[in-house]
Amino acid sequence: MKIFNLNDPFYKVVFLYFIFVSSVTAGDITDYHKETFGKVEYNKYGIASIATEKGWFAIDRKKNILLQIFIYDNGPDYISEGLFRFVENGKMGFANPKGKVVIPAAYDFVWPFENGKAQVCNGCEFKKVDEHTALVPNVGTFFYINKKGKVIKVKD
């Protein structure tokens, strides 16, 4: 019988990942949401936005985590022009109400779509201002993308 050595970096990473996933999915993932907000409501595609102790997530009816939803105004991001913002590995992207990624998480920050375009930035930085967060002026590269994730030029 082989005994796993937690001093081995590989097994340590596997163990820590298992602990993280277990902590997010232990018990019923909707318990915290139900205690805090009441009933879990699914959209017509069978997707729900739920609050957990680790943030807001999109789940399916089988309670599988699909995406971590960007938090806006103390709740899940709003759908704007058919898309909402999500976070993955510290980057942001866009998904549709079916929980499908439309634009992969490749940006440091994204704003909601408006008139068919969204402003995005890479290399931008934020600072804490009281209880809010603000962009540091003139830091990073800002540009616009369309709903296919392609960079577009915007007329001044």
CSV table of N, CA and C in Angstrom, one decimal:
chain,number,residue,atom,x,y,z
A,1,MET,N,0.8,-1.2,0.0
A,1,MET,CA,0.0,0.0,0.0
A,1,MET,C,0.9,1.3,0.0
A,2,LYS,N,0.6,2.2,-0.9
A,2,LYS,CA,1.4,3.4,-1.0
A,2,LYS,C,0.8,4.5,-0.1
A,3,ILE,N,1.6,5.1,0.6
A,3,ILE,CA,1.2,6.2,1.5
A,3,ILE,C,1.6,7.5,0.8
A,4,PHE,N,0.6,8.5,0.7
A,4,PHE,CA,0.9,9.8,0.1
A,4,PHE,C,1.7,10.6,1.0
A,5,ASN,N,2.8,11.3,0.5
A,5,ASN,CA,3.6,12.1,1.3
A,5,ASN,C,3.2,13.6,1.0
A,6,LEU,N,2.7,14.3,2.0
A,6,LEU,CA,2.2,15.6,1.8
A,6,LEU,C,3.4,16.6,1.7
A,7,ASN,N,4.6,16.1,1.9
A,7,ASN,CA,5.8,17.0,1.6
A,7,ASN,C,6.1,17.0,0.2
A,8,ASP,N,5.6,16.1,-0.6
A,8,ASP,CA,5.8,16.0,-2.1
A,8,ASP,C,4.9,17.1,-2.7
A,9,PRO,N,5.5,18.1,-3.4
A,9,PRO,CA,4.7,19.2,-3.9
A,9,PRO,C,3.5,18.8,-4.7
A,10,PHE,N,3.6,17.7,-5.5
A,10,PHE,CA,2.4,17.3,-6.3
A,10,PHE,C,1.3,16.9,-5.4
A,11,TYR,N,1.5,16.1,-4.4
A,11,TYR,CA,0.5,15.6,-3.5
A,11,TYR,C,-0.1,16.7,-2.7
A,12,LYS,N,0.8,17.7,-2.3
A,12,LYS,CA,0.3,18.8,-1.6
A,12,LYS,C,-0.7,19.7,-2.4
A,13,VAL,N,-0.4,19.9,-3.6
A,13,VAL,CA,-1.3,20.7,-4.5
A,13,VAL,C,-2.6,19.9,-4.7
A,14,VAL,N,-2.5,18.6,-4.9
A,14,VAL,CA,-3.7,17.8,-5.1
A,14,VAL,C,-4.6,17.9,-3.8
A,15,PHE,N,-3.9,17.7,-2.7
A,15,PHE,CA,-4.6,17.7,-1.4
A,15,PHE,C,-5.3,19.1,-1.1
A,16,LEU,N,-4.6,20.2,-1.4
A,16,LEU,CA,-5.1,21.5,-1.1
A,16,LEU,C,-6.3,21.8,-2.1
A,17,TYR,N,-6.2,21.4,-3.4
A,17,TYR,CA,-7.3,21.5,-4.3
A,17,TYR,C,-8.5,20.8,-3.8
A,18,PHE,N,-8.3,19.5,-3.4
A,18,PHE,CA,-9.4,18.7,-2.9
A,18,PHE,C,-10.1,19.4,-1.7
A,19,ILE,N,-9.3,20.0,-0.8
A,19,ILE,CA,-9.9,20.7,0.4
A,19,ILE,C,-10.7,21.9,-0.1
A,20,PHE,N,-10.1,22.7,-1.1
A,20,PHE,CA,-10.9,23.9,-1.5
A,20,PHE,C,-12.2,23.4,-2.2
A,21,VAL,N,-12.1,22.5,-3.1
A,21,VAL,CA,-13.4,22.0,-3.8
A,21,VAL,C,-14.3,21.5,-2.8
A,22,SER,N,-13.9,20.7,-1.8
A,22,SER,CA,-14.8,20.2,-0.8
A,22,SER,C,-15.4,21.2,0.0
A,23,SER,N,-14.7,22.3,0.3
A,23,SER,CA,-15.2,23.4,1.1
A,23,SER,C,-16.3,24.2,0.4
A,24,VAL,N,-16.2,24.3,-1.0
A,24,VAL,CA,-17.2,25.0,-1.8
A,24,VAL,C,-18.4,24.1,-2.0
A,25,THR,N,-18.2,22.8,-2.1
A,25,THR,CA,-19.3,21.9,-2.5
A,25,THR,C,-19.8,21.0,-1.3
A,26,ALA,N,-19.2,21.2,-0.1
A,26,ALA,CA,-19.6,20.4,1.0
A,26,ALA,C,-21.1,20.6,1.3
A,27,GLY,N,-21.9,19.6,1.6
A,27,GLY,CA,-23.3,19.7,1.8
A,27,GLY,C,-24.0,20.2,0.6
A,28,ASP,N,-25.1,20.9,0.8
A,28,ASP,CA,-25.8,21.4,-0.3
A,28,ASP,C,-25.3,22.8,-0.6
A,29,ILE,N,-24.8,23.0,-1.8
A,29,ILE,CA,-24.2,24.3,-2.1
A,29,ILE,C,-25.1,25.5,-2.0
A,30,THR,N,-26.4,25.2,-2.0
A,30,THR,CA,-27.4,26.3,-1.9
A,30,THR,C,-27.8,26.6,-0.5
A,31,ASP,N,-27.3,25.9,0.5
A,31,ASP,CA,-27.7,26.2,1.9
A,31,ASP,C,-27.5,27.6,2.3
A,32,TYR,N,-26.3,28.2,2.1
A,32,TYR,CA,-26.0,29.5,2.5
A,32,TYR,C,-27.0,30.5,1.8
A,33,HIS,N,-27.2,30.3,0.5
A,33,HIS,CA,-28.1,31.2,-0.2
A,33,HIS,C,-29.5,31.1,0.4
A,34,LYS,N,-30.0,29.9,0.7
A,34,LYS,CA,-31.3,29.7,1.3
A,34,LYS,C,-31.5,30.4,2.6
A,35,GLU,N,-30.4,30.3,3.4
A,35,GLU,CA,-30.4,30.9,4.8
A,35,GLU,C,-30.4,32.4,4.7
A,36,THR,N,-29.7,32.9,3.7
A,36,THR,CA,-29.5,34.4,3.6
A,36,THR,C,-30.6,35.1,2.7
A,37,PHE,N,-31.0,34.5,1.6
A,37,PHE,CA,-31.9,35.1,0.7
A,37,PHE,C,-33.2,34.4,0.5
A,38,GLY,N,-33.3,33.2,1.0
A,38,GLY,CA,-34.5,32.4,0.7
A,38,GLY,C,-34.4,31.4,-0.4
A,39,LYS,N,-35.4,31.3,-1.1
A,39,LYS,CA,-35.5,30.3,-2.2
A,39,LYS,C,-34.5,30.6,-3.3
A,40,VAL,N,-34.0,29.5,-3.9
A,40,VAL,CA,-33.1,29.6,-5.1
A,40,VAL,C,-34.0,29.6,-6.3
A,41,GLU,N,-33.8,30.6,-7.2
A,41,GLU,CA,-34.7,30.8,-8.3
A,41,GLU,C,-33.8,30.5,-9.6
A,42,TYR,N,-34.3,29.6,-10.4
A,42,TYR,CA,-33.7,29.3,-11.7
A,42,TYR,C,-34.3,30.0,-12.8
A,43,ASN,N,-33.5,30.4,-13.8
A,43,ASN,CA,-34.1,31.1,-15.0
A,43,ASN,C,-34.7,30.0,-15.9
A,44,LYS,N,-35.2,30.5,-17.1
A,44,LYS,CA,-35.8,29.6,-18.0
A,44,LYS,C,-34.8,28.5,-18.6
A,45,TYR,N,-33.5,28.8,-18.4
A,45,TYR,CA,-32.5,27.8,-18.9
A,45,TYR,C,-32.0,26.9,-17.9
A,46,GLY,N,-32.6,27.0,-16.7
A,46,GLY,CA,-32.2,26.1,-15.6
A,46,GLY,C,-31.0,26.5,-14.8
A,47,ILE,N,-30.7,27.8,-14.9
A,47,ILE,CA,-29.5,28.4,-14.3
A,47,ILE,C,-29.9,29.3,-13.1
A,48,ALA,N,-29.2,29.2,-12.0
A,48,ALA,CA,-29.5,30.1,-10.9
A,48,ALA,C,-28.2,30.8,-10.4
A,49,SER,N,-28.4,32.0,-9.9
A,49,SER,CA,-27.3,32.8,-9.3
A,49,SER,C,-27.4,32.6,-7.8
A,50,ILE,N,-26.4,32.0,-7.2
A,50,ILE,CA,-26.5,31.8,-5.7
A,50,ILE,C,-25.3,32.4,-5.0
A,51,ALA,N,-25.6,32.9,-3.8
A,51,ALA,CA,-24.6,33.4,-2.9
A,51,ALA,C,-24.0,32.2,-2.1
A,52,THR,N,-22.7,32.2,-2.0
A,52,THR,CA,-22.1,31.3,-1.1
A,52,THR,C,-21.2,32.1,-0.2
A,53,GLU,N,-20.5,31.4,0.8
A,53,GLU,CA,-19.6,32.1,1.7
A,53,GLU,C,-18.4,32.6,0.9
A,54,LYS,N,-18.2,32.0,-0.3
A,54,LYS,CA,-17.0,32.3,-1.2
A,54,LYS,C,-17.3,33.2,-2.3
A,55,GLY,N,-18.6,33.8,-2.4
A,55,GLY,CA,-19.0,34.6,-3.5
A,55,GLY,C,-20.2,34.2,-4.2
A,56,TRP,N,-20.5,34.8,-5.3
A,56,TRP,CA,-21.7,34.4,-6.1
A,56,TRP,C,-21.3,33.5,-7.3
A,57,PHE,N,-22.1,32.5,-7.5
A,57,PHE,CA,-21.9,31.5,-8.5
A,57,PHE,C,-23.1,31.2,-9.3
A,58,ALA,N,-22.9,30.9,-10.6
A,58,ALA,CA,-24.0,30.4,-11.4
A,58,ALA,C,-23.9,28.8,-11.3
A,59,ILE,N,-25.1,28.2,-11.1
A,59,ILE,CA,-25.2,26.8,-11.0
A,59,ILE,C,-26.3,26.3,-11.9
A,60,ASP,N,-26.2,25.0,-12.2
A,60,ASP,CA,-27.3,24.4,-12.9
A,60,ASP,C,-28.3,23.7,-11.9
A,61,ARG,N,-29.3,23.0,-12.4
A,61,ARG,CA,-30.3,22.4,-11.6
A,61,ARG,C,-29.7,21.2,-10.8
A,62,LYS,N,-28.6,20.7,-11.3
A,62,LYS,CA,-27.9,19.6,-10.6
A,62,LYS,C,-27.0,20.1,-9.5
A,63,LYS,N,-26.9,21.4,-9.4
A,63,LYS,CA,-26.1,22.2,-8.4
A,63,LYS,C,-24.6,22.1,-8.8
A,64,ASN,N,-24.3,21.9,-10.1
A,64,ASN,CA,-23.0,22.0,-10.5
A,64,ASN,C,-22.6,23.5,-10.7
A,65,ILE,N,-21.4,23.9,-10.2
A,65,ILE,CA,-20.9,25.2,-10.4
A,65,ILE,C,-20.5,25.4,-11.8
A,66,LEU,N,-21.1,26.4,-12.5
A,66,LEU,CA,-20.7,26.8,-13.8
A,66,LEU,C,-19.7,27.9,-13.9
A,67,LEU,N,-19.9,28.9,-13.2
A,67,LEU,CA,-19.1,30.1,-13.2
A,67,LEU,C,-19.1,30.9,-11.9
A,68,GLN,N,-18.1,31.6,-11.6
A,68,GLN,CA,-18.1,32.6,-10.5
A,68,GLN,C,-18.5,33.9,-11.1
A,69,ILE,N,-19.6,34.4,-10.6
A,69,ILE,CA,-20.2,35.7,-11.1
A,69,ILE,C,-19.5,36.9,-10.5
A,70,PHE,N,-19.3,37.9,-11.3
A,70,PHE,CA,-18.7,39.2,-10.8
A,70,PHE,C,-19.8,39.8,-9.8
A,71,ILE,N,-19.3,40.3,-8.7
A,71,ILE,CA,-20.2,40.9,-7.7
A,71,ILE,C,-20.3,42.4,-8.1
A,72,TYR,N,-21.6,42.8,-8.2
A,72,TYR,CA,-21.8,44.2,-8.5
A,72,TYR,C,-22.9,44.7,-7.6
A,73,ASP,N,-22.7,45.8,-6.9
A,73,ASP,CA,-23.7,46.3,-6.0
A,73,ASP,C,-24.1,45.3,-4.9
A,74,ASN,N,-23.2,44.5,-4.4
A,74,ASN,CA,-23.4,43.5,-3.3
A,74,ASN,C,-24.2,42.3,-3.8
A,75,GLY,N,-24.3,42.1,-5.1
A,75,GLY,CA,-25.1,40.9,-5.6
A,75,GLY,C,-24.5,40.5,-6.9
A,76,PRO,N,-25.1,39.5,-7.6
A,76,PRO,CA,-24.6,39.1,-8.8
A,76,PRO,C,-24.7,40.1,-9.9
A,77,ASP,N,-23.8,40.1,-10.8
A,77,ASP,CA,-23.8,41.1,-11.9
A,77,ASP,C,-25.1,41.0,-12.7
A,78,TYR,N,-25.6,42.2,-13.2
A,78,TYR,CA,-26.8,42.2,-14.0
A,78,TYR,C,-26.5,41.8,-15.4
A,79,ILE,N,-27.5,41.3,-16.0
A,79,ILE,CA,-27.4,40.9,-17.5
A,79,ILE,C,-27.6,42.2,-18.2
A,80,SER,N,-26.7,42.5,-19.1
A,80,SER,CA,-26.7,43.7,-19.9
A,80,SER,C,-26.5,43.3,-21.4
A,81,GLU,N,-27.5,43.5,-22.2
A,81,GLU,CA,-27.5,43.2,-23.6
A,81,GLU,C,-27.2,41.6,-23.8
A,82,GLY,N,-27.8,40.9,-22.9
A,82,GLY,CA,-27.8,39.4,-23.0
A,82,GLY,C,-26.5,38.8,-22.4
A,83,LEU,N,-25.7,39.5,-21.7
A,83,LEU,CA,-24.5,39.0,-21.1
A,83,LEU,C,-24.2,39.5,-19.7
A,84,PHE,N,-23.6,38.7,-18.9
A,84,PHE,CA,-23.2,39.1,-17.6
A,84,PHE,C,-21.7,38.8,-17.4
A,85,ARG,N,-21.1,39.5,-16.5
A,85,ARG,CA,-19.6,39.4,-16.2
A,85,ARG,C,-19.4,38.2,-15.2
A,86,PHE,N,-18.3,37.5,-15.5
A,86,PHE,CA,-17.8,36.5,-14.6
A,86,PHE,C,-16.3,36.6,-14.4
A,87,VAL,N,-15.9,35.9,-13.3
A,87,VAL,CA,-14.5,36.0,-12.9
A,87,VAL,C,-13.9,34.5,-13.0
A,88,GLU,N,-12.7,34.4,-13.5
A,88,GLU,CA,-12.0,33.1,-13.5
A,88,GLU,C,-10.5,33.4,-13.4
A,89,ASN,N,-9.8,32.8,-12.4
A,89,ASN,CA,-8.4,33.0,-12.3
A,89,ASN,C,-8.0,34.4,-12.2
A,90,GLY,N,-8.7,35.3,-11.6
A,90,GLY,CA,-8.4,36.7,-11.5
A,90,GLY,C,-8.6,37.5,-12.7
A,91,LYS,N,-9.2,37.0,-13.7
A,91,LYS,CA,-9.5,37.7,-15.0
A,91,LYS,C,-11.1,37.7,-15.1
A,92,MET,N,-11.5,38.6,-16.0
A,92,MET,CA,-13.0,38.7,-16.3
A,92,MET,C,-13.3,38.4,-17.7
A,93,GLY,N,-14.6,37.9,-17.9
A,93,GLY,CA,-15.1,37.7,-19.2
A,93,GLY,C,-16.6,37.8,-19.2
A,94,PHE,N,-17.3,37.3,-20.2
A,94,PHE,CA,-18.7,37.4,-20.3
A,94,PHE,C,-19.4,36.1,-20.6
A,95,ALA,N,-20.5,35.9,-20.0
A,95,ALA,CA,-21.3,34.6,-20.2
A,95,ALA,C,-22.8,35.0,-20.5
A,96,ASN,N,-23.5,34.1,-21.1
A,96,ASN,CA,-24.9,34.3,-21.4
A,96,ASN,C,-25.8,33.7,-20.3
A,97,PRO,N,-27.1,34.0,-20.3
A,97,PRO,CA,-28.0,33.4,-19.3
A,97,PRO,C,-28.1,31.9,-19.2
A,98,LYS,N,-27.6,31.2,-20.2
A,98,LYS,CA,-27.5,29.8,-20.2
A,98,LYS,C,-26.3,29.3,-19.4
A,99,GLY,N,-25.5,30.2,-18.9
A,99,GLY,CA,-24.2,29.9,-18.2
A,99,GLY,C,-23.1,29.5,-19.1
A,100,LYS,N,-23.2,29.8,-20.4
A,100,LYS,CA,-22.2,29.5,-21.4
A,100,LYS,C,-21.3,30.7,-21.5
A,101,VAL,N,-20.0,30.4,-21.5
A,101,VAL,CA,-19.0,31.5,-21.7
A,101,VAL,C,-19.0,31.9,-23.2
A,102,VAL,N,-19.2,33.2,-23.4
A,102,VAL,CA,-19.3,33.8,-24.7
A,102,VAL,C,-17.9,34.5,-25.0
A,103,ILE,N,-17.4,35.2,-24.1
A,103,ILE,CA,-16.1,35.8,-24.2
A,103,ILE,C,-15.2,35.3,-23.0
A,104,PRO,N,-14.2,34.6,-23.3
A,104,PRO,CA,-13.4,34.0,-22.2
A,104,PRO,C,-12.8,35.1,-21.2
A,105,ALA,N,-12.5,34.7,-20.0
A,105,ALA,CA,-11.9,35.6,-19.0
A,105,ALA,C,-10.5,35.9,-19.4
A,106,ALA,N,-10.3,37.0,-20.0
A,106,ALA,CA,-8.9,37.4,-20.5
A,106,ALA,C,-8.5,38.8,-20.1
A,107,TYR,N,-9.4,39.5,-19.3
A,107,TYR,CA,-9.2,40.9,-19.1
A,107,TYR,C,-9.1,41.2,-17.6
A,108,ASP,N,-8.4,42.2,-17.2
A,108,ASP,CA,-8.3,42.6,-15.8
A,108,ASP,C,-9.5,43.2,-15.3
A,109,PHE,N,-10.3,43.9,-16.1
A,109,PHE,CA,-11.6,44.4,-15.8
A,109,PHE,C,-12.4,44.6,-17.0
A,110,VAL,N,-13.7,44.4,-16.9
A,110,VAL,CA,-14.6,44.7,-18.0
A,110,VAL,C,-15.8,45.4,-17.5
A,111,TRP,N,-16.4,46.3,-18.3
A,111,TRP,CA,-17.6,47.0,-18.0
A,111,TRP,C,-18.7,46.3,-18.8
A,112,PRO,N,-20.0,46.5,-18.3
A,112,PRO,CA,-21.1,45.8,-19.0
A,112,PRO,C,-21.2,46.3,-20.5
A,113,PHE,N,-21.8,45.5,-21.3
A,113,PHE,CA,-22.1,45.9,-22.7
A,113,PHE,C,-23.1,47.0,-22.8
A,114,GLU,N,-22.8,47.9,-23.7
A,114,GLU,CA,-23.8,49.1,-23.9
A,114,GLU,C,-23.6,49.4,-25.4
A,115,ASN,N,-24.8,49.4,-26.1
A,115,ASN,CA,-24.8,49.7,-27.5
A,115,ASN,C,-23.9,48.8,-28.3
A,116,GLY,N,-23.8,47.5,-27.9
A,116,GLY,CA,-23.1,46.5,-28.7
A,116,GLY,C,-21.6,46.4,-28.4
A,117,LYS,N,-21.1,47.2,-27.4
A,117,LYS,CA,-19.7,47.2,-27.1
A,117,LYS,C,-19.5,47.2,-25.6
A,118,ALA,N,-18.3,46.8,-25.2
A,118,ALA,CA,-17.9,46.8,-23.8
A,118,ALA,C,-16.5,47.3,-23.7
A,119,GLN,N,-16.3,48.2,-22.7
A,119,GLN,CA,-14.9,48.7,-22.5
A,119,GLN,C,-14.2,47.6,-21.6
A,120,VAL,N,-13.0,47.4,-21.9
A,120,VAL,CA,-12.2,46.4,-21.1
A,120,VAL,C,-10.8,47.0,-20.9
A,121,CYS,N,-10.1,46.5,-19.9
A,121,CYS,CA,-8.7,47.0,-19.7
A,121,CYS,C,-7.9,45.8,-19.2
A,122,ASN,N,-6.6,46.0,-19.6
A,122,ASN,CA,-5.6,45.1,-19.1
A,122,ASN,C,-4.5,45.9,-18.5
A,123,GLY,N,-3.9,45.5,-17.4
A,123,GLY,CA,-2.9,46.2,-16.7
A,123,GLY,C,-3.5,47.4,-15.9
A,124,CYS,N,-4.8,47.5,-15.8
A,124,CYS,CA,-5.4,48.5,-15.0
A,124,CYS,C,-5.2,48.1,-13.5
A,125,GLU,N,-5.2,49.2,-12.7
A,125,GLU,CA,-5.1,48.9,-11.2
A,125,GLU,C,-6.2,49.6,-10.5
A,126,PHE,N,-6.5,49.1,-9.3
A,126,PHE,CA,-7.5,49.7,-8.5
A,126,PHE,C,-7.0,50.0,-7.1
A,127,LYS,N,-7.6,51.0,-6.5
A,127,LYS,CA,-7.3,51.3,-5.1
A,127,LYS,C,-8.6,51.4,-4.3
A,128,LYS,N,-8.4,51.1,-3.0
A,128,LYS,CA,-9.5,51.2,-2.1
A,128,LYS,C,-9.8,52.6,-1.7
A,129,VAL,N,-11.0,53.1,-1.8
A,129,VAL,CA,-11.4,54.4,-1.4
A,129,VAL,C,-12.6,54.2,-0.5
A,130,ASP,N,-12.4,54.3,0.8
A,130,ASP,CA,-13.4,54.0,1.8
A,130,ASP,C,-13.9,52.6,1.6
A,131,GLU,N,-15.2,52.4,1.5
A,131,GLU,CA,-15.7,51.0,1.3
A,131,GLU,C,-15.8,50.6,-0.2
A,132,HIS,N,-15.4,51.5,-1.1
A,132,HIS,CA,-15.5,51.3,-2.5
A,132,HIS,C,-14.1,51.1,-3.1
A,133,THR,N,-14.1,50.7,-4.4
A,133,THR,CA,-12.8,50.5,-5.1
A,133,THR,C,-12.9,51.4,-6.4
A,134,ALA,N,-11.8,52.0,-6.7
A,134,ALA,CA,-11.7,53.0,-7.8
A,134,ALA,C,-10.5,52.6,-8.7
A,135,LEU,N,-10.6,52.9,-10.0
A,135,LEU,CA,-9.5,52.8,-10.9
A,135,LEU,C,-8.5,53.8,-10.6
A,136,VAL,N,-7.2,53.4,-10.7
A,136,VAL,CA,-6.1,54.3,-10.7
A,136,VAL,C,-6.0,55.0,-12.0
A,137,PRO,N,-6.1,56.3,-12.1
A,137,PRO,CA,-6.1,57.0,-13.4
A,137,PRO,C,-4.8,56.7,-14.2
A,138,ASN,N,-5.0,56.7,-15.5
A,138,ASN,CA,-3.9,56.5,-16.5
A,138,ASN,C,-3.0,55.3,-16.3
A,139,VAL,N,-3.5,54.2,-15.7
A,139,VAL,CA,-2.7,53.0,-15.6
A,139,VAL,C,-3.5,51.9,-16.3
A,140,GLY,N,-2.8,51.2,-17.3
A,140,GLY,CA,-3.4,50.1,-18.0
A,140,GLY,C,-3.7,50.5,-19.4
A,141,THR,N,-4.1,49.5,-20.2
A,141,THR,CA,-4.6,49.7,-21.6
A,141,THR,C,-6.1,49.5,-21.7
A,142,PHE,N,-6.8,50.5,-22.2
A,142,PHE,CA,-8.2,50.4,-22.3
A,142,PHE,C,-8.6,50.4,-23.7
A,143,PHE,N,-9.6,49.5,-24.0
A,143,PHE,CA,-10.1,49.4,-25.4
A,143,PHE,C,-11.5,48.8,-25.3
A,144,TYR,N,-12.2,48.7,-26.5
A,144,TYR,CA,-13.5,48.2,-26.6
A,144,TYR,C,-13.5,46.9,-27.3
A,145,ILE,N,-14.5,46.0,-27.0
A,145,ILE,CA,-14.7,44.8,-27.7
A,145,ILE,C,-16.1,44.6,-28.1
A,146,ASN,N,-16.4,43.8,-29.1
A,146,ASN,CA,-17.8,43.6,-29.5
A,146,ASN,C,-18.3,42.3,-28.8
A,147,LYS,N,-19.5,41.8,-29.1
A,147,LYS,CA,-20.0,40.7,-28.4
A,147,LYS,C,-19.4,39.3,-28.8
A,148,LYS,N,-18.5,39.4,-29.8
A,148,LYS,CA,-17.7,38.2,-30.1
A,148,LYS,C,-16.3,38.3,-29.5
A,149,GLY,N,-16.0,39.3,-28.8
A,149,GLY,CA,-14.7,39.5,-28.1
A,149,GLY,C,-13.7,40.1,-29.0
A,150,LYS,N,-14.1,40.6,-30.2
A,150,LYS,CA,-13.1,41.2,-31.1
A,150,LYS,C,-12.9,42.7,-30.7
A,151,VAL,N,-11.7,43.1,-30.8
A,151,VAL,CA,-11.3,44.5,-30.5
A,151,VAL,C,-12.0,45.4,-31.6
A,152,ILE,N,-12.6,46.5,-31.2
A,152,ILE,CA,-13.3,47.4,-32.2
A,152,ILE,C,-12.8,48.8,-31.9
A,153,LYS,N,-12.8,49.6,-33.0
A,153,LYS,CA,-12.5,51.0,-32.9
A,153,LYS,C,-13.8,51.7,-32.6
A,154,VAL,N,-13.7,52.7,-31.8
A,154,VAL,CA,-14.8,53.5,-31.4
A,154,VAL,C,-14.6,54.9,-31.9
A,155,LYS,N,-15.6,55.4,-32.6
A,155,LYS,CA,-15.5,56.8,-33.1
A,155,LYS,C,-15.6,57.8,-32.0
A,156,ASP,N,-14.8,58.8,-32.0
A,156,ASP,CA,-14.9,59.8,-30.9
A,156,ASP,C,-16.0,60.7,-31.1
